[in-house]
PDB file of C-alpha atoms in Angstrom:
ATOM      1  CA  MET A 247      74.060 125.873  90.971  1.00  0.00           C
ATOM      2  CA  LYS A 248      75.737 127.923  93.679  1.00  0.00           C
ATOM      3  CA  LYS A 249      73.512 126.347  96.351  1.00  0.00           C
ATOM      4  CA  LYS A 250      74.545 122.855  95.236  1.00  0.00           C
ATOM      5  CA  VAL A 251      78.217 123.759  95.429  1.00  0.00           C
ATOM      6  CA  LEU A 252      77.706 125.313  98.871  1.00  0.00           C
ATOM      7  CA  LEU A 253      75.952 122.154 100.047  1.00  0.00           C
ATOM      8  CA  THR A 254      78.830 120.120  98.641  1.00  0.00           C
ATOM      9  CA  MET A 255      81.291 122.281 100.546  1.00  0.00           C
ATOM     10  CA  ALA A 256      79.282 121.897 103.747  1.00  0.00           C
ATOM     11  CA  GLY A 257      79.202 118.136 103.219  1.00  0.00           C
ATOM     12  CA  PHE A 258      82.965 117.982 102.818  1.00  0.00           C
ATOM     13  CA  TRP A 259      83.463 120.034 106.002  1.00  0.00           C
ATOM     14  CA  ILE A 260      81.147 117.673 107.882  1.00  0.00           C
ATOM     15  CA  LEU A 261      83.078 114.729 106.461  1.00  0.00           C
ATOM     16  CA  THR A 262      86.327 116.383 107.576  1.00  0.00           C
ATOM     17  CA  ILE A 263      85.014 116.713 111.125  1.00  0.00           C
ATOM     18  CA  ILE A 264      83.802 113.105 111.168  1.00  0.00           C
ATOM     19  CA  PHE A 265      87.186 111.841 109.923  1.00  0.00           C
ATOM     20  CA  LEU A 266      88.968 114.005 112.484  1.00  0.00           C
ATOM     21  CA  VAL A 267      86.831 112.699 115.337  1.00  0.00           C
ATOM     22  CA  ILE A 268      87.382 109.075 114.266  1.00  0.00           C
ATOM     23  CA  GLY A 269      91.121 109.547 113.796  1.00  0.00           C
ATOM     24  CA  LEU A 270      91.724 111.419 117.019  1.00  0.00           C
ATOM     25  CA  GLY A 271      89.394 109.067 118.868  1.00  0.00           C
ATOM     26  CA  CYS A 272      91.395 106.043 117.732  1.00  0.00           C
ATOM     27  CA  LEU A 273      94.671 107.679 118.692  1.00  0.00           C
ATOM     28  CA  GLY A 274      93.424 109.113 121.987  1.00  0.00           C
ATOM     29  CA  ALA A 275      91.697 106.029 123.352  1.00  0.00           C
ATOM     30  CA  LYS A 276      93.540 104.303 126.174  1.00  0.00           C
ATOM     31  CA  ILE A 277      94.107 100.724 125.039  1.00  0.00           C
ATOM     32  CA  ASP A 278      95.862  97.823 126.697  1.00  0.00           C
ATOM     33  CA  ASN A 279      98.822  97.118 124.426  1.00  0.00           C
ATOM     34  CA  GLY A 280      99.095  93.498 125.506  1.00  0.00           C
ATOM     35  CA  MET A 281     102.299  94.054 127.464  1.00  0.00           C
ATOM     36  CA  GLY A 282     100.685  95.126 130.711  1.00  0.00           C
ATOM     37  CA  GLU A 283     100.572  98.826 129.815  1.00  0.00           C
ATOM     38  CA  THR A 284      97.589 101.001 129.030  1.00  0.00           C
ATOM     39  CA  VAL A 285      98.698 103.589 126.498  1.00  0.00           C
ATOM     40  CA  ASN A 286      97.148 105.714 123.791  1.00  0.00           C
ATOM     41  CA  GLY A 287      98.216 106.047 120.191  1.00  0.00           C
ATOM     42  CA  TYR A 288      99.794 109.460 120.743  1.00  0.00           C
ATOM     43  CA  GLN A 289     102.364 107.936 123.086  1.00  0.00           C
ATOM     44  CA  TYR A 290     103.196 105.343 120.447  1.00  0.00           C
ATOM     45  CA  LEU A 291     103.485 107.970 117.695  1.00  0.00           C
ATOM     46  CA  ALA A 292     105.841 110.225 119.618  1.00  0.00           C
ATOM     47  CA  PRO A 293     108.796 111.094 117.388  1.00  0.00           C
ATOM     48  CA  VAL A 294     111.859 108.947 117.908  1.00  0.00           C
ATOM     49  CA  THR A 295     115.145 110.844 117.865  1.00  0.00           C
ATOM     50  CA  LYS A 296     118.149 109.027 116.442  1.00  0.00           C
ATOM     51  CA  ASN A 297     121.745 110.015 115.709  1.00  0.00           C
ATOM     52  CA  ILE A 298     121.919 113.053 117.957  1.00  0.00           C
ATOM     53  CA  SER A 299     125.145 114.905 117.231  1.00  0.00           C
ATOM     54  CA  ILE A 300     126.945 117.608 119.120  1.00  0.00           C
ATOM     55  CA  GLY A 301     127.524 120.988 117.535  1.00  0.00           C
ATOM     56  CA  ASN A 302     125.880 122.430 114.454  1.00  0.00           C
ATOM     57  CA  GLU A 303     125.048 119.088 112.858  1.00  0.00           C
ATOM     58  CA  ALA A 304     121.347 118.341 112.480  1.00  0.00           C
ATOM     59  CA  LYS A 305     119.844 115.458 114.356  1.00  0.00           C
ATOM     60  CA  GLU A 306     117.881 112.850 112.441  1.00  0.00           C
ATOM     61  CA  ILE A 307     114.277 112.480 113.612  1.00  0.00           C
ATOM     62  CA  GLU A 308     112.183 109.537 112.473  1.00  0.00           C
ATOM     63  CA  SER A 309     108.474 110.124 112.979  1.00  0.00           C
ATOM     64  CA  GLY A 310     106.185 107.422 114.275  1.00  0.00           C
ATOM     65  CA  VAL A 311     103.589 108.339 111.626  1.00  0.00           C
ATOM     66  CA  ASP A 312     105.984 107.337 108.849  1.00  0.00           C
ATOM     67  CA  THR A 313     106.509 104.025 110.584  1.00  0.00           C
ATOM     68  CA  VAL A 314     102.771 103.319 110.841  1.00  0.00           C
ATOM     69  CA  LEU A 315     102.229 104.034 107.153  1.00  0.00           C
ATOM     70  CA  SER A 316     105.116 101.808 106.054  1.00  0.00           C
ATOM     71  CA  LYS A 317     104.848  98.305 104.630  1.00  0.00           C
ATOM     72  CA  GLY A 318     106.921  96.962 107.509  1.00  0.00           C
ATOM     73  CA  TYR A 319     104.243  97.995 110.005  1.00  0.00           C
ATOM     74  CA  GLN A 320     101.620  95.879 108.231  1.00  0.00           C
ATOM     75  CA  GLU A 321     104.095  92.998 108.066  1.00  0.00           C
ATOM     76  CA  PHE A 322     104.585  93.397 111.823  1.00  0.00           C
ATOM     77  CA  ILE A 323     100.808  93.147 112.398  1.00  0.00           C
ATOM     78  CA  ASP A 324     100.669  90.091 110.118  1.00  0.00           C
ATOM     79  CA  SER A 325     103.495  88.451 112.070  1.00  0.00           C
ATOM     80  CA  LEU A 326     101.556  89.036 115.315  1.00  0.00           C
ATOM     81  CA  LYS A 327      98.536  87.363 113.718  1.00  0.00           C
ATOM     82  CA  ASP A 328     100.717  84.431 112.681  1.00  0.00           C
ATOM     83  CA  GLN A 329     102.081  84.154 116.226  1.00  0.00           C
ATOM     84  CA  LYS A 330      98.542  84.154 117.563  1.00  0.00           C
ATOM     85  CA  THR A 331      97.533  81.390 115.136  1.00  0.00           C
ATOM     86  CA  MET A 332     100.553  79.302 116.128  1.00  0.00           C
ATOM     87  CA  ALA A 333      99.790  79.876 119.813  1.00  0.00           C
ATOM     88  CA  GLU A 334      96.192  78.734 119.312  1.00  0.00           C
ATOM     89  CA  THR A 335      97.229  75.583 117.476  1.00  0.00           C
ATOM     90  CA  ALA A 336      99.928  74.778 120.048  1.00  0.00           C
ATOM     91  CA  ASP A 337      97.439  75.057 122.940  1.00  0.00           C
ATOM     92  CA  ALA A 338      99.324  77.968 124.495  1.00  0.00           C
ATOM     93  CA  PRO A 339      97.994  79.542 127.708  1.00  0.00           C
ATOM     94  CA  GLN A 340      94.950  81.737 127.216  1.00  0.00           C
ATOM     95  CA  GLU A 341      96.779  84.719 128.760  1.00  0.00           C
ATOM     96  CA  MET A 342      99.334  84.595 125.945  1.00  0.00           C
ATOM     97  CA  ILE A 343      96.635  84.474 123.273  1.00  0.00           C
ATOM     98  CA  ASP A 344      94.753  87.335 124.948  1.00  0.00           C
ATOM     99  CA  GLY A 345      97.978  89.370 125.096  1.00  0.00           C
ATOM    100  CA  LEU A 346      98.565  88.846 121.368  1.00  0.00           C
ATOM    101  CA  ASN A 347      94.953  89.828 120.633  1.00  0.00           C
ATOM    102  CA  LYS A 348      95.420  93.032 122.617  1.00  0.00           C
ATOM    103  CA  GLN A 349      98.650  93.820 120.766  1.00  0.00           C
ATOM    104  CA  ILE A 350      96.999  93.267 117.379  1.00  0.00           C
ATOM    105  CA  THR A 351      94.046  95.455 118.373  1.00  0.00           C
ATOM    106  CA  PHE A 352      96.337  98.214 119.638  1.00  0.00           C
ATOM    107  CA  TYR A 353      98.513  98.369 116.511  1.00  0.00           C
ATOM    108  CA  GLN A 354      95.519  98.178 114.153  1.00  0.00           C
ATOM    109  CA  THR A 355      93.734 100.959 116.066  1.00  0.00           C
ATOM    110  CA  VAL A 356      96.806 103.184 115.812  1.00  0.00           C
ATOM    111  CA  LYS A 357      96.972 102.514 112.061  1.00  0.00           C
ATOM    112  CA  VAL A 358      93.284 103.403 111.578  1.00  0.00           C
ATOM    113  CA  GLY A 359      93.758 106.601 113.590  1.00  0.00           C
ATOM    114  CA  VAL A 360      96.744 107.649 111.498  1.00  0.00           C
ATOM    115  CA  ILE A 361      94.974 106.894 108.213  1.00  0.00           C
ATOM    116  CA  PHE A 362      91.955 108.969 109.206  1.00  0.00           C
ATOM    117  CA  SER A 363      93.918 111.838 110.780  1.00  0.00           C
ATOM    118  CA  VAL A 364      96.816 112.126 108.352  1.00  0.00           C
ATOM    119  CA  ILE A 365      95.332 111.057 105.021  1.00  0.00           C
ATOM    120  CA  LEU A 366      91.537 111.374 104.933  1.00  0.00           C
ATOM    121  CA  VAL A 367      91.151 114.634 106.891  1.00  0.00           C
ATOM    122  CA  PRO A 368      93.404 116.676 104.556  1.00  0.00           C
ATOM    123  CA  ILE A 369      91.710 115.198 101.479  1.00  0.00           C
ATOM    124  CA  ALA A 370      88.210 116.056 102.718  1.00  0.00           C
ATOM    125  CA  ALA A 371      89.299 119.531 103.878  1.00  0.00           C
ATOM    126  CA  GLY A 372      91.000 120.172 100.534  1.00  0.00           C
ATOM    127  CA  LEU A 373      87.860 119.214  98.646  1.00  0.00           C
ATOM    128  CA  ALA A 374      85.812 121.513 100.909  1.00  0.00           C
ATOM    129  CA  ILE A 375      88.183 124.406 100.226  1.00  0.00           C
ATOM    130  CA  ILE A 376      88.181 123.745  96.477  1.00  0.00           C
ATOM    131  CA  SER A 377      84.383 123.698  96.355  1.00  0.00           C
ATOM    132  CA  GLY A 378      84.301 126.899  98.443  1.00  0.00           C
ATOM    133  CA  VAL A 379      86.651 128.628  96.016  1.00  0.00           C
ATOM    134  CA  ALA A 380      84.473 127.406  93.146  1.00  0.00           C
ATOM    135  CA  CYS A 381      81.518 129.209  94.759  1.00  0.00           C
ATOM    136  CA  ILE A 382      83.350 132.498  94.302  1.00  0.00           C
ATOM    137  CA  PHE A 383      83.431 132.062  90.533  1.00  0.00           C
ATOM    138  CA  ILE A 384      79.829 130.894  90.116  1.00  0.00           C
ATOM    139  CA  LYS A 385      77.472 133.727  89.231  1.00  0.00           C
ATOM    140  CA  ASN A 386      74.104 132.251  90.315  1.00  0.00           C
TER     141      ASN A 386
END
């Protein structure tokens, strides 16, 4: 029984590493964002500081990760897809359609990277830790 739990723990650690590699790979890849810039997801996710005050008052910081996981972000991607569809039906220049495709790809890649790095990695690591702790209490 203990060997099975240890194998389970090892599997979860391997899964954690795979998720981490996928997530960081998506965020670290240099992608054309469709606006003439080649950026990676980390630059997009840099925290945005708003309402900076002078003195002892705290400044409000809105993280880019929260933005990516919000419903508005998916609505933004959907609106880009709608714009692309309208551009295709209106016989817009191919450069415009290619630019919209690059924007959609960039924002979807950032979202996948955040989901893997921020959500799936902690879940898999937590399961690996829980199964490792369970090994301590198993006699055989």
